[in-house]
Short mmCIF file of C-alpha atoms and ligand atoms in Angstrom, two decimals:
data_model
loop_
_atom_site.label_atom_id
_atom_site.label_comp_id
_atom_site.label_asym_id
_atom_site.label_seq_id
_atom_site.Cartn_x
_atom_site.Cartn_y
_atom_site.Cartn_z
CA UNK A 1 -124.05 -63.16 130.24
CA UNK A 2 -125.56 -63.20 126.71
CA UNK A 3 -127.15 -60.03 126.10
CA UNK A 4 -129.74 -59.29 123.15
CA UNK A 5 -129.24 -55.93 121.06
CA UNK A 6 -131.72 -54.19 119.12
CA UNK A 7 -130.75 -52.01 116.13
CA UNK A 8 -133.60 -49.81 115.51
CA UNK A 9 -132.92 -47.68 112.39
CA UNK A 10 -136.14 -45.85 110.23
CA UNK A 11 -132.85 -44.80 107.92
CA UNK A 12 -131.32 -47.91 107.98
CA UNK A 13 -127.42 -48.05 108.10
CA UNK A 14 -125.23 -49.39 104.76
CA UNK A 15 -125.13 -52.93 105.03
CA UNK A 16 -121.38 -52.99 105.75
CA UNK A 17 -122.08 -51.37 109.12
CA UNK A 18 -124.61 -53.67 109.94
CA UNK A 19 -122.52 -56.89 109.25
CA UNK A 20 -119.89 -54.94 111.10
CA UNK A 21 -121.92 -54.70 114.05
CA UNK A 22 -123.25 -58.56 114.20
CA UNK A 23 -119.28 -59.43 114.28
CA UNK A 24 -118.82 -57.62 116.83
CA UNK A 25 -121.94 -58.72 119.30
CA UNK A 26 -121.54 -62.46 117.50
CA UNK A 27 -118.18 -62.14 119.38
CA UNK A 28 -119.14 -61.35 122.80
CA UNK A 29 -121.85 -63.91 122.66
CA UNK A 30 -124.74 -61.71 122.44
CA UNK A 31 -127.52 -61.61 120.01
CA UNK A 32 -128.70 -58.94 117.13
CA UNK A 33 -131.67 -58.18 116.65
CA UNK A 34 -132.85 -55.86 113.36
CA UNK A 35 -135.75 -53.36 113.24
CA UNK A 36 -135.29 -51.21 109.99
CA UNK A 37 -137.75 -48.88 107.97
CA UNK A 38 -140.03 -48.88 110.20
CA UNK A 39 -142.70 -46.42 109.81
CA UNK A 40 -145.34 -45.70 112.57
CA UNK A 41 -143.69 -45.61 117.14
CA UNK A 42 -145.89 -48.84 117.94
CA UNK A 43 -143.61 -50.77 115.76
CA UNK A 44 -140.41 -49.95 117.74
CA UNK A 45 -142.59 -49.66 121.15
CA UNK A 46 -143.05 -53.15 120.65
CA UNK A 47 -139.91 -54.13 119.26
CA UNK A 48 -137.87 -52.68 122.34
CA UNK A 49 -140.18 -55.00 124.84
CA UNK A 50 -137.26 -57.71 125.38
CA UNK A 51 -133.39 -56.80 124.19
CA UNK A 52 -130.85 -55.31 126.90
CA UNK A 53 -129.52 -52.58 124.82
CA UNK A 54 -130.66 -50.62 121.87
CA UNK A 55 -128.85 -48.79 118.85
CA UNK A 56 -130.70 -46.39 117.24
CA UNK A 57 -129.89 -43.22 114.62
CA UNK A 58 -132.55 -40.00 115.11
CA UNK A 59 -135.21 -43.04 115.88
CA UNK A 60 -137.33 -41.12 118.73
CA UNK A 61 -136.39 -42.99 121.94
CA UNK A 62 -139.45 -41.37 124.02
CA UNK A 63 -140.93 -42.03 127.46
CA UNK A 64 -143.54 -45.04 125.93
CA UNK A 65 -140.89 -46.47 123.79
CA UNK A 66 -138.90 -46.58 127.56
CA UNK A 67 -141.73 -48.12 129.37
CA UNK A 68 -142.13 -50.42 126.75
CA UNK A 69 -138.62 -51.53 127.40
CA UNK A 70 -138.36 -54.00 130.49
CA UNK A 71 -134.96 -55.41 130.32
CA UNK A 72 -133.29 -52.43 128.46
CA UNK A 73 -130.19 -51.10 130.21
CA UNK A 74 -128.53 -48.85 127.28
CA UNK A 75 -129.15 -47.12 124.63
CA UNK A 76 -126.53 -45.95 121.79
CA UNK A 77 -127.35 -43.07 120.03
CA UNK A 78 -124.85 -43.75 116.92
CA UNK A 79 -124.01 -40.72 115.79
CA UNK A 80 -123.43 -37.07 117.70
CA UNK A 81 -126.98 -35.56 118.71
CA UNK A 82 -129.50 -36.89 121.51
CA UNK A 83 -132.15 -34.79 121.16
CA UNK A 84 -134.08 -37.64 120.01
CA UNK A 85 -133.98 -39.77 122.66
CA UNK A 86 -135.60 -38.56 126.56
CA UNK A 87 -132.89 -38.40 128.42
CA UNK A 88 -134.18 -37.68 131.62
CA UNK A 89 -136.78 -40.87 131.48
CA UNK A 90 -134.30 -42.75 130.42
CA UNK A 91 -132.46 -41.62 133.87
CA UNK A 92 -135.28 -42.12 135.96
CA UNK A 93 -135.45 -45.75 134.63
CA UNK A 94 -131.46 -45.95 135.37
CA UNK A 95 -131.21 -46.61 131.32
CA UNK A 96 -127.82 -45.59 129.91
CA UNK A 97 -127.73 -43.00 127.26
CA UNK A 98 -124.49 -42.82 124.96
CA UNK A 99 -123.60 -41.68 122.03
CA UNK A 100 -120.57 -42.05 119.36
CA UNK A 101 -119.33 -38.71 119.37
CA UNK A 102 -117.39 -37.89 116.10
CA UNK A 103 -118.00 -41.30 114.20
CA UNK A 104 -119.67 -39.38 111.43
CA UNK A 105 -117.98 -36.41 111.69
CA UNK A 106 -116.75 -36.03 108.39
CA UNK A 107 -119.56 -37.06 106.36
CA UNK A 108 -121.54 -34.40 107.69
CA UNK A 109 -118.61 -31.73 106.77
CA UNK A 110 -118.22 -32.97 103.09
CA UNK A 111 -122.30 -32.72 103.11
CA UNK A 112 -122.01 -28.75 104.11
CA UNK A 113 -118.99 -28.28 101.51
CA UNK A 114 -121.76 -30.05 98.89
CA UNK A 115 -124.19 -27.22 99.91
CA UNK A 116 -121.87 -24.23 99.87
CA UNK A 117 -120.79 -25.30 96.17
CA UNK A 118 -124.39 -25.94 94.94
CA UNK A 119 -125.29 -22.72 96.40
CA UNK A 120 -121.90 -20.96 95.25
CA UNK A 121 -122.23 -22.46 91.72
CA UNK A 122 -126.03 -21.25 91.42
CA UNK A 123 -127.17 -24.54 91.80
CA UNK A 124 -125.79 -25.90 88.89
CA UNK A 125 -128.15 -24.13 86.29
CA UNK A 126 -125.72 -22.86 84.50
CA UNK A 127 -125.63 -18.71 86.13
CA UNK A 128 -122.67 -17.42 86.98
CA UNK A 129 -121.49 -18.21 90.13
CA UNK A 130 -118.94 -17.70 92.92
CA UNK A 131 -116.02 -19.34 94.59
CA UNK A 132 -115.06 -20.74 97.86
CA UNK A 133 -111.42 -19.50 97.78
CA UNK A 134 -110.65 -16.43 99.41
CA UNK A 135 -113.72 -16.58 101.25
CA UNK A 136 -114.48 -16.19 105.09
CA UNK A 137 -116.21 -19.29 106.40
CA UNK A 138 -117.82 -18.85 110.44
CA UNK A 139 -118.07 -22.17 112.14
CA UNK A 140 -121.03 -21.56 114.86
CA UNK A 141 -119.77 -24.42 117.39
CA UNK A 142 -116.52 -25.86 117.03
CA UNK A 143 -116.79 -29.47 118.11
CA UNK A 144 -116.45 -32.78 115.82
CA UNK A 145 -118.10 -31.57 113.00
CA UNK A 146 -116.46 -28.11 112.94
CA UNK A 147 -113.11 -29.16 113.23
CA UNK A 148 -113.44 -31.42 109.96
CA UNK A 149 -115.30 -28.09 108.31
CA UNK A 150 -112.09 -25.75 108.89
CA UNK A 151 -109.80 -28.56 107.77
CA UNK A 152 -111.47 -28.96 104.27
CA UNK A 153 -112.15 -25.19 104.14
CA UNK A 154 -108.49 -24.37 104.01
CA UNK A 155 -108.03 -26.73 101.58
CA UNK A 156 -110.59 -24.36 99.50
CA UNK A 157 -107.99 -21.27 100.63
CA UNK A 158 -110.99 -19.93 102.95
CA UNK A 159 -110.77 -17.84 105.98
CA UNK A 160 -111.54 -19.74 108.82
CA UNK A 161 -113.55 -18.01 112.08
CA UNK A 162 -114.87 -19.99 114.86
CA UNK A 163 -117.22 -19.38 117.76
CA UNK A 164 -117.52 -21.69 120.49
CA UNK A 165 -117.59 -20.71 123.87
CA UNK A 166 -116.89 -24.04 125.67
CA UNK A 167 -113.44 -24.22 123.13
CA UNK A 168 -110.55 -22.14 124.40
CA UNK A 169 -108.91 -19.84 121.62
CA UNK A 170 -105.63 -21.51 121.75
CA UNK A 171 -106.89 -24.46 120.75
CA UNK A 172 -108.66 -22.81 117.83
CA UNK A 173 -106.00 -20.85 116.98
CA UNK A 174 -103.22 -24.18 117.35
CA UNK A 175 -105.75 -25.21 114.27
CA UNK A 176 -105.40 -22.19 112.10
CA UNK A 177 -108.85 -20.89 113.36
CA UNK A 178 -109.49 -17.33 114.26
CA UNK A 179 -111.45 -17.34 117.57
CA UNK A 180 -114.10 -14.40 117.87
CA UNK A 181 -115.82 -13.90 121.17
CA UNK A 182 -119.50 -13.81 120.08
CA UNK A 183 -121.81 -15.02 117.58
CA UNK A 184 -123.14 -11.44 116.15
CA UNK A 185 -119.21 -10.79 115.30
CA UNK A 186 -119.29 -14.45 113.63
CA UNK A 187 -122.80 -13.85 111.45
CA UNK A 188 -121.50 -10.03 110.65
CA UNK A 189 -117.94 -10.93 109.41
CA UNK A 190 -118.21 -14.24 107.33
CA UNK A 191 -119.73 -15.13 103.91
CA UNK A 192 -120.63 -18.77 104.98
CA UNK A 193 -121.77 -19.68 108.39
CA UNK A 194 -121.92 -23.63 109.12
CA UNK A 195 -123.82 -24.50 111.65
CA UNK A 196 -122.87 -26.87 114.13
CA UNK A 197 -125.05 -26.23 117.65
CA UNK A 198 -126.95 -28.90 119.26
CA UNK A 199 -130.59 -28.68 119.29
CA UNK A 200 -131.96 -27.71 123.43
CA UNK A 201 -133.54 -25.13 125.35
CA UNK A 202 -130.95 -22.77 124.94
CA UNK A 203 -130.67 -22.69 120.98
CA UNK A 204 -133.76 -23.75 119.95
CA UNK A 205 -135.18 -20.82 117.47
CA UNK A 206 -131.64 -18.71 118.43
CA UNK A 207 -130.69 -18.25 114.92
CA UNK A 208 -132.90 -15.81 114.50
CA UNK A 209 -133.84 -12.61 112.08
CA UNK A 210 -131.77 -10.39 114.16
CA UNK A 211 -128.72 -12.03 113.75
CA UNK A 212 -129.41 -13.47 110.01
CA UNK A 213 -129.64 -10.00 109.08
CA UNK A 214 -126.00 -9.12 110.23
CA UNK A 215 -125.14 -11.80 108.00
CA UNK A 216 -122.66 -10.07 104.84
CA UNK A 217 -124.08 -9.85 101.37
CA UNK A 218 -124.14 -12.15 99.64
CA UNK A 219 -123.92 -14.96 102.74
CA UNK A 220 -125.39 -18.16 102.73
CA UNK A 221 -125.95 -20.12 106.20
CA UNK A 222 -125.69 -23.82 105.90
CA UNK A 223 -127.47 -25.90 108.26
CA UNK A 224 -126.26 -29.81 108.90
CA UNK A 225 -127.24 -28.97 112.54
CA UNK A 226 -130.91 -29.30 113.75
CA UNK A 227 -133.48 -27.87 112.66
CA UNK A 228 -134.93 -26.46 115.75
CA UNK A 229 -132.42 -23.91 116.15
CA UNK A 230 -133.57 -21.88 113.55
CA UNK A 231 -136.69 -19.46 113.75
CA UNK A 232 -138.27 -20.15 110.83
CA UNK A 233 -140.30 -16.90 111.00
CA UNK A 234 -136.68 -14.92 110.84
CA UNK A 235 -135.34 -17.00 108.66
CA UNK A 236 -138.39 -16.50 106.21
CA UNK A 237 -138.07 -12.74 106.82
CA UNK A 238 -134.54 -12.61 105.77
CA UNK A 239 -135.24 -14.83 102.39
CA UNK A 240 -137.44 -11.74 101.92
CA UNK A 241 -135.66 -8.85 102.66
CA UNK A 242 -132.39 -9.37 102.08
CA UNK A 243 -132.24 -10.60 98.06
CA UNK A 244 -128.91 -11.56 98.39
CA UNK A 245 -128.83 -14.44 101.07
CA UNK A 246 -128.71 -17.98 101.11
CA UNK A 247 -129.87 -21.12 102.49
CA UNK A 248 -128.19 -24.85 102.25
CA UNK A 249 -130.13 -27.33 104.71
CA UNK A 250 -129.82 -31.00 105.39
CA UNK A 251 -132.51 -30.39 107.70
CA UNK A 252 -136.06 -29.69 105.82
CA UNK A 253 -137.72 -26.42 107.68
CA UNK A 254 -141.48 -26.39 108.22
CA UNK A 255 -142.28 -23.69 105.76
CA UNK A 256 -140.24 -26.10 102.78
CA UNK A 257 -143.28 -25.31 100.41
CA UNK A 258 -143.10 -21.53 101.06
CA UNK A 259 -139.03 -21.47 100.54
CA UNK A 260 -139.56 -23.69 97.82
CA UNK A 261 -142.12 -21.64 96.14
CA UNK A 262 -140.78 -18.26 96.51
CA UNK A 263 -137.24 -18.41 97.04
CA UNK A 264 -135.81 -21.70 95.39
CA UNK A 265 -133.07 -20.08 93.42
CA UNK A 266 -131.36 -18.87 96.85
CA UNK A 267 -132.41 -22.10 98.76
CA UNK A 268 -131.75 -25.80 99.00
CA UNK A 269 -132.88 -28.55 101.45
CA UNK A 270 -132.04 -32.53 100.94
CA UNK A 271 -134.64 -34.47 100.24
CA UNK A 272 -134.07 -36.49 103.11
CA UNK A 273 -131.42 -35.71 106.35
CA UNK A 274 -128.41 -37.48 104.89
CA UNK A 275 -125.15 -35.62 106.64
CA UNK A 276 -123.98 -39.03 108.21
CA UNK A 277 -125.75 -41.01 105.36
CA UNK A 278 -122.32 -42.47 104.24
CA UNK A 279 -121.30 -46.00 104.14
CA UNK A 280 -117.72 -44.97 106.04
CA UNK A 281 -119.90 -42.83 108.58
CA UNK A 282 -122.71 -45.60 109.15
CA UNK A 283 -119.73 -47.93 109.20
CA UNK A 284 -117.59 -46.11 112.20
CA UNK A 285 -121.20 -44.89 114.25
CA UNK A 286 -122.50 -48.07 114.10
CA UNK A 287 -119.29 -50.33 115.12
CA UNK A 288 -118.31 -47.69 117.81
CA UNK A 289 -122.20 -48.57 119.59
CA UNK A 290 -121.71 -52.06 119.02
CA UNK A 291 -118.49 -52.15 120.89
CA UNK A 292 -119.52 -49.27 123.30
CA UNK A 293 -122.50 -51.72 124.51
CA UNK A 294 -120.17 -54.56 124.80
CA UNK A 295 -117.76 -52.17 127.18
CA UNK A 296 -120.64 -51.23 129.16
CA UNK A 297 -121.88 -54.85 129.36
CA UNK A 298 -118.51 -56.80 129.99
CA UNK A 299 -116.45 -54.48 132.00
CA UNK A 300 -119.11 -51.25 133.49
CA UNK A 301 -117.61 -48.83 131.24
CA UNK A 302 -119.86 -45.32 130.93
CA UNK A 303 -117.13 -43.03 129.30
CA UNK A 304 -120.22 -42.02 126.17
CA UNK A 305 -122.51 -41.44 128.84
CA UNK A 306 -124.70 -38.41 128.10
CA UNK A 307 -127.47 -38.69 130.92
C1 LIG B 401 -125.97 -36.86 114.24
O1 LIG B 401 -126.45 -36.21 115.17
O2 LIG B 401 -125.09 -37.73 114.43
C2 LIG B 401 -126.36 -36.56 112.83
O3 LIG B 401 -127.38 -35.61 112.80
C3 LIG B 401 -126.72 -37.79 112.00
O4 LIG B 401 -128.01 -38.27 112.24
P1 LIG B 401 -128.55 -39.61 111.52
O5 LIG B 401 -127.84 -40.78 112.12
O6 LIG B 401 -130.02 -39.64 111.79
O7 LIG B 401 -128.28 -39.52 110.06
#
């Protein structure tokens, strides 16, 4: 059956990835349809009204932009966090939720080893700096992402902890990684903490002042995660008290003026999220949907499932 798919993208993806994805739906016999830089819901509300499945990036898949969506069977998050789209009324509609878990993996571990060394190296001014060798690094979740941070970090001759409690040690520890069982020994033994968690109930605003402040001297946290987790209220606290810390983000907090203002030599935020903003990332992501929505289509296979 021909099937129409709607791309959805506010950050579009490299054009590569997009001809890459029209091969593959040309193929099954399905159509593409494009929806990029779009700036204001109603435009994707009304965009969604017809096509079977949707790809989207951090586009906000919310409960209007699902009853909006009469024929819509799937939707392919491409790229590893959810949080944008509502699961649950997605469920209640018996809409598929995937995602591409890993695709962009590495792009968004080169983009934290970008922050450390603009961070480490004072960014770039021309102050004397630090290096990454011989350095502890803490990975706080040990999934995709993580795994590509400890590879490159022992390329820099770091240290590499991990916590994680849904990865068993040995598997850590198969991968050079030293396992510690909780997050305060993680943020009180490392000099960088990446920061890997997904963004729900449980770890929204958990990075918190009490556990920044067990951070070493001289740390820096870098954030390619959400930006949810982290209490910005803490966080602020800790730029305060504790001279010697340091912030990388790809995620832009709330208070961005504020950290801007008072604390830019110790902080840096993106000007846009752009962790996965790679052609080779966009290009893997956007392929794996294409062909994940053909699977699902052509022969009922769920294996991305996430609702
Ligand atoms: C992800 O969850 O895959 C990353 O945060 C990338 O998000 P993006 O596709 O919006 O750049």
């Amino acid at each position: 059956m021909a099937r129409t798919v709607l791309v959805a993208t506010d950050k579009p993806f490299a054009k590569p990835a997009v001809d890459g994805i029209r091969d593959v739906l040309t193929k099954a016999g399905y159509t593409l349809e494009m929806l990029e830089n779009y700036t204001t819901p109603a435009e994707l509300v009304a965009a969604v009204a017809t096509p079977d499945a949707l790809i989207v990036r951090s586009d906000k898949v919310t409960k209007e932009v699902l009853a909006a969506a009469t024929n819509l069977k799937i939707v392919v998050r491409a790229g590893a966090g959810y949080d944008n789209v509502d699961c649950e009324a997605a469920k209640a509609k018996d809409v598929v939720v995937m995602n591409t878990p890993g695709q962009n993996a590495n792009a968004v571990a080169e983009l934290a080893f970008g922050m450390m060394l603009n961070l480490a190296r004072r960014k770039y001014t021309g102050k004397s700096g630090t290096e990454l060798r011989g350095k502890t690094i803490g990975i706080h979740a040990y999934g995709n992402v993580g795994r590509c941070v400890a590879a490159i970090a022992k390329g820099f001759g770091m240290t590499v902890k991990a916590f994680d409690p849904f990865v068993a040690a040995k598997a850590m520890e198969a991968e050079g990684v030293v396992p510690v069982s909780s997050v305060e020994e993680l943020y009180g033994s490392c000099d960088y903490i990446s920061l890997h968690i997904p963004a729900n109930d449980k770890t929204k605003k958990s990075i918190n002042f009490a556990l920044l402040s067990r951070m070493k001297k001289g740390a820096a946290l870098i954030n390619t995660a959400r930006k949810e987790v982290i209490d910005e209220a803490g966080l602020l606290q800790m730029m305060a008290e504790r001279t010697d810390f340091f912030y990388g983000t790809d995620l832009a907090p709330d208070c961005l003026a504020e950290m801007n203002e008072k604390y830019g030599e110790r902080f840096f935020a993106t000007a846009k999220k752009m962790g996965a903003q790679t052609a080779e990332a966009n290009i893997n992501a956007g392929i794996a949907a294409a062909k994940q929505i053909v699977a699902f289509f052509e022969k009922g296979d769920a294996t991305f499932r996430v609702n």
